[in-house]
Each structure stands twice: as structure tokens, then as C-alpha cells.
Coordinates of C-alpha atoms (C1' of nucleotides) in Angstrom, one line a residue:
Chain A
X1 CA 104.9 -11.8 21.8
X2 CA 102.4 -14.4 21.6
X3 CA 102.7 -15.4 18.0
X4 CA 99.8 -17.9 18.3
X5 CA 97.4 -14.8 18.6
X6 CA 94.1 -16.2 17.6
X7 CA 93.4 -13.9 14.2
X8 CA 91.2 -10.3 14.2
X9 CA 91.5 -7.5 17.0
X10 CA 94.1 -5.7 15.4
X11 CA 92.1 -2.0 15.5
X12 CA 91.3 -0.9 12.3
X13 CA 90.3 -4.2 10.6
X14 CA 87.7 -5.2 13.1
X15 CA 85.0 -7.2 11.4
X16 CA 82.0 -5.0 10.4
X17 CA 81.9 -2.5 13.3
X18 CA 78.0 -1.8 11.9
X19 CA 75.4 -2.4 13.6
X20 CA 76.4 -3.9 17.3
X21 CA 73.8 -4.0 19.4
X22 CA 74.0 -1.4 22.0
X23 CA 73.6 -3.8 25.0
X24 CA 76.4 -5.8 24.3
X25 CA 78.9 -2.8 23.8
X26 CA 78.0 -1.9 27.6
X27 CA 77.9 -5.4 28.4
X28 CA 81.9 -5.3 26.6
X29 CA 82.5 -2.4 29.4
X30 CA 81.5 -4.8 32.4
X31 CA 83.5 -7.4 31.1
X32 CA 86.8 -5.2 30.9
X33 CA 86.5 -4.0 34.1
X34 CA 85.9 -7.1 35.2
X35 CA 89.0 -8.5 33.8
X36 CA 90.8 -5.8 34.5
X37 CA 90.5 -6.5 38.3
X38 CA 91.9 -9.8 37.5
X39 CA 94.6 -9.0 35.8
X40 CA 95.6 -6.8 38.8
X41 CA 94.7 -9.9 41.0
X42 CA 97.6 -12.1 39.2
X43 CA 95.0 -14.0 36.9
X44 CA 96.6 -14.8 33.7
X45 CA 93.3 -16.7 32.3
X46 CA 89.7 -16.7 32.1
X47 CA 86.8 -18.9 30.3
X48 CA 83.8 -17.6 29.3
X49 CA 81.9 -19.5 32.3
X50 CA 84.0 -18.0 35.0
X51 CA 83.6 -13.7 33.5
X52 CA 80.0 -14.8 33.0
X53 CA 79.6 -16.4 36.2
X54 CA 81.6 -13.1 37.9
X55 CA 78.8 -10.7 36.3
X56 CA 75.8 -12.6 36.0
X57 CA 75.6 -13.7 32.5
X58 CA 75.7 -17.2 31.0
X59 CA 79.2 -18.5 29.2
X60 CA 77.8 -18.4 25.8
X61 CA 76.3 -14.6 26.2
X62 CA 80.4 -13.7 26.8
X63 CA 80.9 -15.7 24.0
X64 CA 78.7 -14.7 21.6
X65 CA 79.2 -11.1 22.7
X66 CA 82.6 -11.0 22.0
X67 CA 82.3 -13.2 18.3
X68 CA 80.8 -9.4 17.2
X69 CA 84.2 -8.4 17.5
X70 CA 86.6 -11.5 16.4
X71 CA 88.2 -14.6 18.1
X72 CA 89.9 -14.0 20.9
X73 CA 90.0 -17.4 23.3
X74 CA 91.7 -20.4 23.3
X75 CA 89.7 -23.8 22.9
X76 CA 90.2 -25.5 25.8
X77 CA 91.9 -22.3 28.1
X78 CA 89.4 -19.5 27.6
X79 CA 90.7 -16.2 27.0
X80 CA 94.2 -14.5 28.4
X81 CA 93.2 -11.9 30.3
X82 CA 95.8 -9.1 28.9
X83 CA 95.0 -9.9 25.4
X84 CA 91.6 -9.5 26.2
X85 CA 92.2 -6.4 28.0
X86 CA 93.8 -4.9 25.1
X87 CA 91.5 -5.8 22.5
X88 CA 88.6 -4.8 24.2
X89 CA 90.4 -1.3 25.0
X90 CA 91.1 -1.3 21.8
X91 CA 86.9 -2.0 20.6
X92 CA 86.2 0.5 23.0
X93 CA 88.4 3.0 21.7
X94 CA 90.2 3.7 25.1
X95 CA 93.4 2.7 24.4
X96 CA 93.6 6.2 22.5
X97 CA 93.4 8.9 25.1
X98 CA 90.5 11.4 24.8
X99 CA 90.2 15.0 26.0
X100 CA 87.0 16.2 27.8
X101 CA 85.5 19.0 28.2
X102 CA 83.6 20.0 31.7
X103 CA 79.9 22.8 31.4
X104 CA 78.9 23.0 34.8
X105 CA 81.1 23.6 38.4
X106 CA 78.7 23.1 40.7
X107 CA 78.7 20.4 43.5
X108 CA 78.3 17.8 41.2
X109 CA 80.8 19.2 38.5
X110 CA 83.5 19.2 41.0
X111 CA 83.4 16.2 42.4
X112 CA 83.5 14.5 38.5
X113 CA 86.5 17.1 38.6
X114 CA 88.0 14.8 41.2
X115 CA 86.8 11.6 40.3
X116 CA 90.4 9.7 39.3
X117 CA 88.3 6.5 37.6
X118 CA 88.3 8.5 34.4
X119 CA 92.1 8.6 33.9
X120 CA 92.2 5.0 34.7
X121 CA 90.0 4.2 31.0
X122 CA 92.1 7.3 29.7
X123 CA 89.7 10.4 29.7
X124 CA 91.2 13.5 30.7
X125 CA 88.8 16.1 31.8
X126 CA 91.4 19.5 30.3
X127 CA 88.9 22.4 30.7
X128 CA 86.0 23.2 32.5
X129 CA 83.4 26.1 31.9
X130 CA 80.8 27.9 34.2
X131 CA 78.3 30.7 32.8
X132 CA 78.6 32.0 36.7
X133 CA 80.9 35.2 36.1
X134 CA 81.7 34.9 39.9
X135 CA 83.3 31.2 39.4
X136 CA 85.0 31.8 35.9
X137 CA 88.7 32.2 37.2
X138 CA 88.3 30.0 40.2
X139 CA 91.2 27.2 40.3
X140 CA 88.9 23.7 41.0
X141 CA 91.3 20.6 40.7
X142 CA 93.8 22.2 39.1
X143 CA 92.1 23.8 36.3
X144 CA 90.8 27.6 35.8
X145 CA 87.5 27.6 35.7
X146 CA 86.8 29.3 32.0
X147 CA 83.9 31.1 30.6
X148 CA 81.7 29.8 28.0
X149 CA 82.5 31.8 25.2
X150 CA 86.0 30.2 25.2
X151 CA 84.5 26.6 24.5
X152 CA 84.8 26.5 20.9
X153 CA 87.8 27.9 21.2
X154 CA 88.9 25.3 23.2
X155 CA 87.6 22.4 21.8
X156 CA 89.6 23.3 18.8
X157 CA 92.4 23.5 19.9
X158 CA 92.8 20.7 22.8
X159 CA 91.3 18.6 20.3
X160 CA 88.2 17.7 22.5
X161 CA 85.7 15.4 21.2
X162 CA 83.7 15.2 24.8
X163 CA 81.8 16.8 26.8
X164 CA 80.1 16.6 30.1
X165 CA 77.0 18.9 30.9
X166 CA 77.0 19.5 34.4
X167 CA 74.2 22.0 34.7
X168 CA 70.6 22.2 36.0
X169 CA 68.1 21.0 33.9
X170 CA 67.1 24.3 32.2
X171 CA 70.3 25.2 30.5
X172 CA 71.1 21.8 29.5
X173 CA 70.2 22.2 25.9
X174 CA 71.3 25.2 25.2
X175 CA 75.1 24.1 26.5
X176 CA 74.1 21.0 24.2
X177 CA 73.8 23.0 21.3
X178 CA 77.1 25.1 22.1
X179 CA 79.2 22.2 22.9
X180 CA 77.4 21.1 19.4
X181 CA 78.1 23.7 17.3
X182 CA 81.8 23.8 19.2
X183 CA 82.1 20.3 17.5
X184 CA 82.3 17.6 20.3
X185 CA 81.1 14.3 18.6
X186 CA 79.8 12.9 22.1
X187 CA 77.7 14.0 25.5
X188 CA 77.3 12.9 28.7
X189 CA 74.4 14.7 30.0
X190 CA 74.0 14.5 34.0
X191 CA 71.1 16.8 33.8
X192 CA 67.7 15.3 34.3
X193 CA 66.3 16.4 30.5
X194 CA 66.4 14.7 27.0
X195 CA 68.7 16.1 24.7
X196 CA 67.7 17.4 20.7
X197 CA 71.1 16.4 19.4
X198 CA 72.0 16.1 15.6
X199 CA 72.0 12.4 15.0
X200 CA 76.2 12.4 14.3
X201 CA 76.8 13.6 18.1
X202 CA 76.4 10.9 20.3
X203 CA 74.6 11.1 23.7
X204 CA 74.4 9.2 27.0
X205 CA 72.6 10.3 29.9
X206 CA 72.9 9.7 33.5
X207 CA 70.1 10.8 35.6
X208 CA 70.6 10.3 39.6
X209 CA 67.3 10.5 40.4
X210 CA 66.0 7.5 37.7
X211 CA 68.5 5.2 38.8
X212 CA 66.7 5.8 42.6
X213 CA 63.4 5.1 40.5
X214 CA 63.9 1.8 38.9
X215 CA 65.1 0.6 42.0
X216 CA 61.8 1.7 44.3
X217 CA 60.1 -0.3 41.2
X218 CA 61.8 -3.5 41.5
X219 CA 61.8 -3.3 45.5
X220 CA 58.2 -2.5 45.1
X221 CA 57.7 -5.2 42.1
X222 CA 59.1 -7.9 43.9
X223 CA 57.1 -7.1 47.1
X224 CA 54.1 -7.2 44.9
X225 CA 55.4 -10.7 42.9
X226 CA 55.8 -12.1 46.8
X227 CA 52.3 -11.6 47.7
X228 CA 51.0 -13.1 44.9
X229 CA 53.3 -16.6 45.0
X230 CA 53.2 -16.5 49.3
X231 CA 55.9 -18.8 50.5
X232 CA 54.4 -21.5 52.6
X233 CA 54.2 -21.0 55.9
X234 CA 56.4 -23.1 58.9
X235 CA 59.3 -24.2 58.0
X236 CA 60.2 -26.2 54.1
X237 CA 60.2 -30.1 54.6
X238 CA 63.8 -31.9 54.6
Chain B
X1 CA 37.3 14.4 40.0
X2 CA 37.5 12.8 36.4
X3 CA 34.4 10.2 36.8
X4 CA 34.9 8.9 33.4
X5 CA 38.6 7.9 34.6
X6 CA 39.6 4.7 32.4
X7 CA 39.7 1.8 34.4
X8 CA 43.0 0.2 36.1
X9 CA 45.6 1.9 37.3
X10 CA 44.8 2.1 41.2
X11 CA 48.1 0.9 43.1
X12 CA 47.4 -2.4 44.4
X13 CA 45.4 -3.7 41.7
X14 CA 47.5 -3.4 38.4
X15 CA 47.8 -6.1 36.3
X16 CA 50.6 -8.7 36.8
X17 CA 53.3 -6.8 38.2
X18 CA 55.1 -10.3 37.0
X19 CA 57.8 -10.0 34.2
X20 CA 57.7 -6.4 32.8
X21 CA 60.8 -5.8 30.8
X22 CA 63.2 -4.1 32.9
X23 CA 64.1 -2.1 29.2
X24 CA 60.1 -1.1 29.7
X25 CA 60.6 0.5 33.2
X26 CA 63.3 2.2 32.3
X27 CA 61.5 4.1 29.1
X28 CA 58.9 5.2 31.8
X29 CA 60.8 7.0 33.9
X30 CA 61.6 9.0 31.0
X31 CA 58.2 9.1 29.9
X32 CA 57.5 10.8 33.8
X33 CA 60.4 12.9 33.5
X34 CA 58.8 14.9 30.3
X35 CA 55.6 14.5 31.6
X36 CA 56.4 16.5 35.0
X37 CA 58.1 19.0 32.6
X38 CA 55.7 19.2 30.5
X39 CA 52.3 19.7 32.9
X40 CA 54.6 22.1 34.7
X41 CA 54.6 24.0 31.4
X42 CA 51.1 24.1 31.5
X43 CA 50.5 21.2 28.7
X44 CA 47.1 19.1 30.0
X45 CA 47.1 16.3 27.5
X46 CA 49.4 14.6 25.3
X47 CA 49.0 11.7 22.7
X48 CA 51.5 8.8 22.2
X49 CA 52.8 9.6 19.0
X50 CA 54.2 13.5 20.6
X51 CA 55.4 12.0 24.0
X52 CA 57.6 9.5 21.9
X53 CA 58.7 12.2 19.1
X54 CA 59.9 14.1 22.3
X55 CA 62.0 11.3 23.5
X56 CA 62.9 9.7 20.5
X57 CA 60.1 6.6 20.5
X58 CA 57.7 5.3 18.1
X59 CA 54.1 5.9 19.2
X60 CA 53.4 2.4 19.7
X61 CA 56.4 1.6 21.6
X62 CA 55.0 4.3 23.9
X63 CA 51.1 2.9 24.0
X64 CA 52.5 -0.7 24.5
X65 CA 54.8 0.3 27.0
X66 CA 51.7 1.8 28.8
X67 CA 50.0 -1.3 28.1
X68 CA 51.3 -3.0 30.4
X69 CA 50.2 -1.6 33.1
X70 CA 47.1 -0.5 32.6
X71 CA 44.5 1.9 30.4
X72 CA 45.7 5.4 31.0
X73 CA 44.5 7.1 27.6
X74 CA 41.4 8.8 25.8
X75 CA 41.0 7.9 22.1
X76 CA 41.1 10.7 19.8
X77 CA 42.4 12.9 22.9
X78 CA 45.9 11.1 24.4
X79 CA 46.8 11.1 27.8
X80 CA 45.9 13.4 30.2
X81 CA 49.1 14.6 32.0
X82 CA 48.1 14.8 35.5
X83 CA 46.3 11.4 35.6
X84 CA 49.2 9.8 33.5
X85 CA 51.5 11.1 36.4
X86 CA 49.8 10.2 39.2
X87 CA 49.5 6.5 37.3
X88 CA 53.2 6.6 36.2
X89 CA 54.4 7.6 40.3
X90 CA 52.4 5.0 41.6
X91 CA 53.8 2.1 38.9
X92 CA 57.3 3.3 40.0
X93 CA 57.0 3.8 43.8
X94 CA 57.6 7.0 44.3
X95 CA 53.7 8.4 45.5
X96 CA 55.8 7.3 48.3
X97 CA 58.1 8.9 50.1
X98 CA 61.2 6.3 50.4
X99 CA 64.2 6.9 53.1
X100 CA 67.9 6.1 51.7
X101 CA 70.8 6.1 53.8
X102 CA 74.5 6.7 52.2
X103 CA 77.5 5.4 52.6
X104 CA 81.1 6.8 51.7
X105 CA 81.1 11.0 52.2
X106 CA 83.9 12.1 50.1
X107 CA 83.4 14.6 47.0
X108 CA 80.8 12.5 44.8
X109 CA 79.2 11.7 47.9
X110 CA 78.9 15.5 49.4
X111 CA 77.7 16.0 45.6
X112 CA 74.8 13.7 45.6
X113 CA 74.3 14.8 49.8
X114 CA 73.3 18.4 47.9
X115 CA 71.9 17.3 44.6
X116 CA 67.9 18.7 44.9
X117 CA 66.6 16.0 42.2
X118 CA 66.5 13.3 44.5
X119 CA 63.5 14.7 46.3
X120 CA 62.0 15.7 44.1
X121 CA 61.3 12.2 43.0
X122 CA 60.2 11.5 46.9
X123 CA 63.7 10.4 48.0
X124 CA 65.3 11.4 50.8
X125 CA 68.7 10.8 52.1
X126 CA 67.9 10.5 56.0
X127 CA 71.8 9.5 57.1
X128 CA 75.0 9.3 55.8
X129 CA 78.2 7.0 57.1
X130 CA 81.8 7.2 56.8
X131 CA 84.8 4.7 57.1
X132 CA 87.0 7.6 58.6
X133 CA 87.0 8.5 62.0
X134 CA 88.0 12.1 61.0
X135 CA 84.6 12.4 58.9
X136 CA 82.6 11.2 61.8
X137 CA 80.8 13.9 63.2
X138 CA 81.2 16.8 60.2
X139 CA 78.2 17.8 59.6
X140 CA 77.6 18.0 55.6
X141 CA 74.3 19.5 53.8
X142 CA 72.6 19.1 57.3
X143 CA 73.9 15.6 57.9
X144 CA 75.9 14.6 60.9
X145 CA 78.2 12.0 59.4
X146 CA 77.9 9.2 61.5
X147 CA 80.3 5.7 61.9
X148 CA 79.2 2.7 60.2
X149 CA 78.5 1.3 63.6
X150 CA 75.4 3.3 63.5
X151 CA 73.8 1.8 60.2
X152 CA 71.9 -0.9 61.1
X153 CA 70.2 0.8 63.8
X154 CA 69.3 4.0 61.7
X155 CA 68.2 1.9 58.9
X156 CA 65.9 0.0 61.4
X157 CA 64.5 2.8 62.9
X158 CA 64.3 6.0 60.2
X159 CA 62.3 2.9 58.0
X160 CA 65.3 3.0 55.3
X161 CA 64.5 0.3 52.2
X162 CA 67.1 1.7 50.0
X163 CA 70.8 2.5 50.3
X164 CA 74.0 4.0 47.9
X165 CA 77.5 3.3 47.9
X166 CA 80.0 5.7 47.0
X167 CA 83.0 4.4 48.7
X168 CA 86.0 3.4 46.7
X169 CA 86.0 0.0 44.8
X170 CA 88.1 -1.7 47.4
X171 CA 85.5 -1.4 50.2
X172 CA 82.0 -1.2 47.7
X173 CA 81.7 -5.2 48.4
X174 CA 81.6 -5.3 52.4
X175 CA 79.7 -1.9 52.4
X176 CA 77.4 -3.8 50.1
X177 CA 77.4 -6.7 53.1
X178 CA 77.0 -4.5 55.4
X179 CA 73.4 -2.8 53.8
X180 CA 72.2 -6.0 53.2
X181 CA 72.8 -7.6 56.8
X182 CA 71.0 -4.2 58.4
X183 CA 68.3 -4.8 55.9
X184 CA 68.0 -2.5 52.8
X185 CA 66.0 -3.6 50.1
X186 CA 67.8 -2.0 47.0
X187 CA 71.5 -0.5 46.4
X188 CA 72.7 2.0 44.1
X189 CA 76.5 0.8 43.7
X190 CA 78.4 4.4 42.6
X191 CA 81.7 2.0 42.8
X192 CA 83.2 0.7 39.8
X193 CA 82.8 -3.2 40.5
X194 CA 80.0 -5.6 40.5
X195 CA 78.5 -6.5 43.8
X196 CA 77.3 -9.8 44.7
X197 CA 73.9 -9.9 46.8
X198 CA 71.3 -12.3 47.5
X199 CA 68.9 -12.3 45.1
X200 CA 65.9 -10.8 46.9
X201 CA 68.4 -7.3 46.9
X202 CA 68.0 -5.1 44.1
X203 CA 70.4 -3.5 42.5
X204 CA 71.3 -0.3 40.5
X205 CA 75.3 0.1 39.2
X206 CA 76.5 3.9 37.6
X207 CA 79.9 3.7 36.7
X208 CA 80.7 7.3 35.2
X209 CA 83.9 5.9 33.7
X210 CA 81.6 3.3 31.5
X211 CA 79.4 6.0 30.5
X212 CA 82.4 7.8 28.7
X213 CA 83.5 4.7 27.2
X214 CA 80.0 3.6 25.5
X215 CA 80.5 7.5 23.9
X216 CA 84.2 6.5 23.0
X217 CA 83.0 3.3 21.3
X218 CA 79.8 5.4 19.7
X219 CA 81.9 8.3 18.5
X220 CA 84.5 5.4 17.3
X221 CA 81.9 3.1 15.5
X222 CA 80.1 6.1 13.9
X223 CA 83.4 7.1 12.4
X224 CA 84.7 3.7 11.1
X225 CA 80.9 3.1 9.7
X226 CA 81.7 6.9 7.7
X227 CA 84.5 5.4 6.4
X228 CA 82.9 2.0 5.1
X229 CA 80.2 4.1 3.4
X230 CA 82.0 7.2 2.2
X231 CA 79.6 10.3 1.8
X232 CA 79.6 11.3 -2.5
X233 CA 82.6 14.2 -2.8
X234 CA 81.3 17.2 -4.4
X235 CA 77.9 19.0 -4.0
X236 CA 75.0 16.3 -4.1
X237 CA 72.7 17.3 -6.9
X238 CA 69.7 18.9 -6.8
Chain C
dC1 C1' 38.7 12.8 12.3
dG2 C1' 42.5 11.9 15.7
dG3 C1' 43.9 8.9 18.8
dT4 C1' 44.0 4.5 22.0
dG5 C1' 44.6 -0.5 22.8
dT6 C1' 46.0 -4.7 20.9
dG7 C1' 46.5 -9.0 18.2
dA8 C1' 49.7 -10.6 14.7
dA9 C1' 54.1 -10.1 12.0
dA10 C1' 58.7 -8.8 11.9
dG11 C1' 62.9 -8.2 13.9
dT12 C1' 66.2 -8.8 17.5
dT13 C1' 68.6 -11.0 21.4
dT14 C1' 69.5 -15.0 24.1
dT15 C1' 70.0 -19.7 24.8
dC16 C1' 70.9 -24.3 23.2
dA17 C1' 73.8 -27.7 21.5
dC18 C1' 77.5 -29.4 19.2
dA19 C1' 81.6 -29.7 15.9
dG20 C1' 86.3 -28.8 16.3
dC21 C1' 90.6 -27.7 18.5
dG22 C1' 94.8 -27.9 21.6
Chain D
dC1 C1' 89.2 -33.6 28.5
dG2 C1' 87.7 -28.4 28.8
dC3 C1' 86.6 -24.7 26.3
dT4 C1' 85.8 -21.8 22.1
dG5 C1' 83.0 -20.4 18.1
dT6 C1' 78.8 -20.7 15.8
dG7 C1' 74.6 -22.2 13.4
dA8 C1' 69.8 -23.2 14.7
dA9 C1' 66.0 -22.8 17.9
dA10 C1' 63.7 -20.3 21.4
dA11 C1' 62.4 -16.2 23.7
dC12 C1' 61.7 -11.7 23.8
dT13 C1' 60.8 -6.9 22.0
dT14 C1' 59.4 -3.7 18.5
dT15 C1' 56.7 -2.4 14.7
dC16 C1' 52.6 -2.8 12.0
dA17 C1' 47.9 -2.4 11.1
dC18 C1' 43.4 -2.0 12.3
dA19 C1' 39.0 -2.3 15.2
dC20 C1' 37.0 0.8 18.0
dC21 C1' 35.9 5.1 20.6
dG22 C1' 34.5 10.0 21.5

DNA sequence: CGGTGTGAAAGTTTTCACAGCG
DNA sequence: CGCTGTGAAAACTTTCACACCG
């Protein structure tokens, strides 16, 4: 074991957890999967410049991103990328395993069913619920689809503390206020509505159809920022 | 027609598309979202202070945010929903219809082939490709999967600006290569890796796994904050 | 009144720049 | 050297507060 471990990072005596901007814990998820691709490529080492570089950030946003947390480099080597790894797994909280709970089989619902990149970070999707009586029962991905007065039930006792609502937009609150009152302490929403959630359950929300959005703005931004700033015409001088 | 229209907010003429927070764009597609649900519940206008209540925003992060666009409100009456939607589509792009292509059929990608709340928003998936020689030719939610062969030439002539990826990590990079050499303006990357593009290429990531872990880290942080500040044992008084 | 639009103040995040370390 | 960790400065974003409008 590398006894020259810079201090900190040891879970459970992480320096004021309090008050991290949100924006640099999902900046702390693109820098450990990052690093985990590079760990899998052979790289035993990193500096700040080079994972910055990799995602787009400058060497002293890595740095100062990950000082929220403790000291994890080496002056004049950077950071060892499995140390890293696990200290950021453990920041994130997925070096614990967590069971999820599925609302919603449609189309969408089974392919997140199916989608193996959430046992890689150690989620494990163990039941999934439909308020269609014709799909409860249904074997999708190798579990029984359930019905939804069996959540709580559920929950309880897989020891569940997320869900995923996979439903269309109308229902969404109302399966947010039985996965709620089921006692999950975090939601992914993939419906295209904003969640009233009691402010101890946490909430993300992924909306397809936005992400499309913001990108017909920026094509449609920078077309506009082109016209105004016209490159010159014929070709640039030597 | 509304005569006494505020002024602004005709596409073409808005002020400085140049340097609006990307953090600001964002917030207004949410604002559209509830708008369009709540016009089609039959609300005409809304003020600042209830459209951010609904979505969890002060009132004047919701006028500034406007603000920079335009002048889109009555004083002493709010916005009027219909106009405010009209203004808020043509800010974002999508008064117009936009074509997307997709790459990568498997089960997220049949998924978001089916998912309605893409057009909704004026998108359309006009072609889908696949790797796999076997795929080639299935026909899925009315699409004849076609080879990768085929993309430039679709792109060119079904007018396609905007493109998604939903192939596996490995292969998200040369798909990326391959969008931006047939000439798509903007990529939403369903892989779990960041892409490198020329800079004039916009770009859009969702990685599902990352979504769970910002939860894990939220439902983490909330509980080591509980424990920092322990709630008073025993009923509070009175 | 009730509500917008907007400068100015407060707060937050990013960048700079450099001491210190192996 | 090369690179981290970190105060201090700069840039940016949010909130405040109020003139003005119908």
C-alpha cells in the first residue's frame, strides 16, 4: 500500500462535505470517468493539465475542484490515477452499491433495463413496476415486471434508496409522490415535467427533448454570432 | 393580433445573441416546458414571481433571465403565455422544424426512435444508421435502418443540422468524426465518453450513469450534512 | 395596486499567480 | 524542474430594491 498517501479521502472524514457547488460535483463525475478510461488504458498517472486538457477545463479548475474534497496529487507527478479513482468513487458515494427501483416499462423503461453502464458505477436496477395490469408479470431483463402497490413494499425491504420514473408526463408526480412516501431519498425523472418533491428527496431530471433544444440554440446562436463578426472574404494573408 | 405587443422579440432582430449564459438557456427551456403545460391547461397569463415558484426560481432570476433577450411582459399583468411561447420557440430554434439523423439502433436507440417528445419540440428523426450489417435494412418505428455508408448523403440531402449517438463508448469518437465530416452542426453524445470536435460543432453529452451518481453524491452529502448538524431529540417545543 | 425591467450590491465561481515540495 | 495546493483578483451570476407602467 502506498504509505505516502497524501492525507484526507478516507470516507467519512471528508472535509466539510457542506455546501459544494453543484457544478463541480458533476464536473467530479466527468473526471472519473475520464480517469477511469485511463486506468483501463495502462495510465498509472495524470496532472491536472492533462484531465483538464482531456475534458476541456483548465489545470487549476481540476485543481481547485478537487481541493473541495482533500489533497490527492503529488507535486511534481500529478495525481495516480487508481487513488484518484477510489477517492472520487468514494466522494461520489459509488463505491457502496445502491439498489434502484424502476416506475415505467415502456420503450424507454426497457432499454434503461438493459443499459449495462449502471452496474459499471454500481447501481443495480432490482425491481421494476408498471401501473399497466397487462404488463405486471411480464419477465423484461430478467425481472417480473411488478405492480405498483408492491413499491413500498419493496423499497423496504431491498433497501432501495432510488428510483427512476419512467412514465409519461402526466403520472410523473403522482409516482413521485409514491416512490416518496415509499421512502426513496433520490429521483431520476425522465419525464418531461418538474417534480414537487419534499426538499430531503433529491431530484435530477433528464429530459430528451431539452437536450435537442439547447443544442438548436447554440447551432442557431452561433449562426447568428457568425453574421454579425463575418469572416473576411478570400483567403487569410500568410 | 395583440397591437400593443412590447417591442423586441422578432427572430432576427434580438438583442446580442453574443454571450448568454449557457446556465440561462438552460432555465428557459424549462420555463417553455411549463409554459406549453400550462397554456394547454387553459392559463393565459402568468407573472414572474408564479412561473419561478413553479420551477423553483426567484422572480427575478426569471425577469432577468427574460431580459436578455428581449421585453416579453405587461406590468401589473405578467406574461402572456402564448406570446411568451412563441418568443421563447423562436429564442431556442425550434419555430423550426430541425431534421436529426441517428446513429447506433440498439435498445436506447429503438427507445428514443419511438419516444413522441422529440416532435413535439419540432424534431424529427429523418434516418437512422447502424454499424451491423444484420441491422441494416430492419425497419424500426418506420425507419429503414440504413449502413453508415449512407450518412453523408442523407444528411446532405434530407437538410439534417443535428445528429445523436447512441453507439457504445468504443465507437462514440469515429461516429462523432463521421457526423462532423458529412456535416452536422450539433451532436447529442448518448455515449459515456467525451468527444472531441472542432469547435464550430456543438455539443450535448447525457450520460444516464452520471445522473445516478450526482443522486448518490446528493443523497450522500445530505446525510453526512444531518449528521454534522444533528436534528434536537425529543418533540421541538411549541 | 400588482407586476415588469433594470441598475447596483451581494454572492459565487473561475482564473491567476506563486510558494512549496519531491 | 514539473506539478500541486491555495490565497487573491477577476469574472460572472444572482438577488435586491426601486422607478415606472397600466
Amino acid at each position: 500500500m502506498a504509505e505516502s498517501r497524501p492525507q484526507s479521502a478516507q470516507p467519512g472524514e471528508l472535509p466539510s462535505d457542506a455546501g459544494v457547488p453543484k457544478v463541480v460535483v458533476s464536473r467530479l463525475s466527468l473526471y472519473l470517468r475520464e480517469l477511469q478510461r485511463l486506468e483501463t488504458a495502462g495510465q498509472q498517472t495524470i496532472s491536472s493539465g492533462q484531465l483538464g486538457t482531456l475534458l476541456g477545463f483548465s489545470d487549476a479548475q481540476v485543481r481547485k475542484d478537487l481541493g473541495f474534497f482533500g489533497q490527492f496529487g503529488y507535486p511534481g507527478v500529478g495525481y495516480r490515477c487508481d487513488e484518484l479513482i477510489r477517492a472520487m468513487r468514494d466522494i461520489l458515494g459509488t463505491n457502496q452499491a445502491w439498489n434502484v427501483v424502476m416506475v415505467g416499462v415502456g420503450n424507454l423503461g426497457q432499454a434503461l433495463l438493459g443499459y449495462r453502464g449502471f452496474g459499471r458505477q454500481n447501481f443495480t436496477i432490482v425491481a421494476a413496476f408498471d401501473a399497466d395490469p397487462a404488463k405486471v408479470g411480464h419477465v423484461v431483463q430478467g425481472l417480473t415486471i411488478q405492480p405498483l402497490d408492491e413499491l413500498a413494499a419493496t423499497v423496504r425491504e431491498r433497501h432501495v434508496r432510488l428510483g427512476m420514473i419512467v412514465v409519461p408526463a402526466a403520472r410523473a408526480q403522482e409516482v413521485a409522490d409514491r416512490l416518496v412516501a415509499a421512502g426513496v431519498e433520490g429521483i431520476v425523472n425522465f419525464a418531461p415535467v418538474t417534480l414537487t418533491l419534499p426538499p430531503h428527496v433529491q431530484n435530477v431530471g433528464v429530459d430528451l427533448a431539452i437536450e435537442l433544444e439547447q443544442l438548436s440554440f447554440a447551432v442557431t446562436a452561433k449562426l447568428a454570432k457568425a453574421a454579425e463578426f463575418p469572416p473576411a472574404t478570400g483567403s487569410p494573408g500568410g
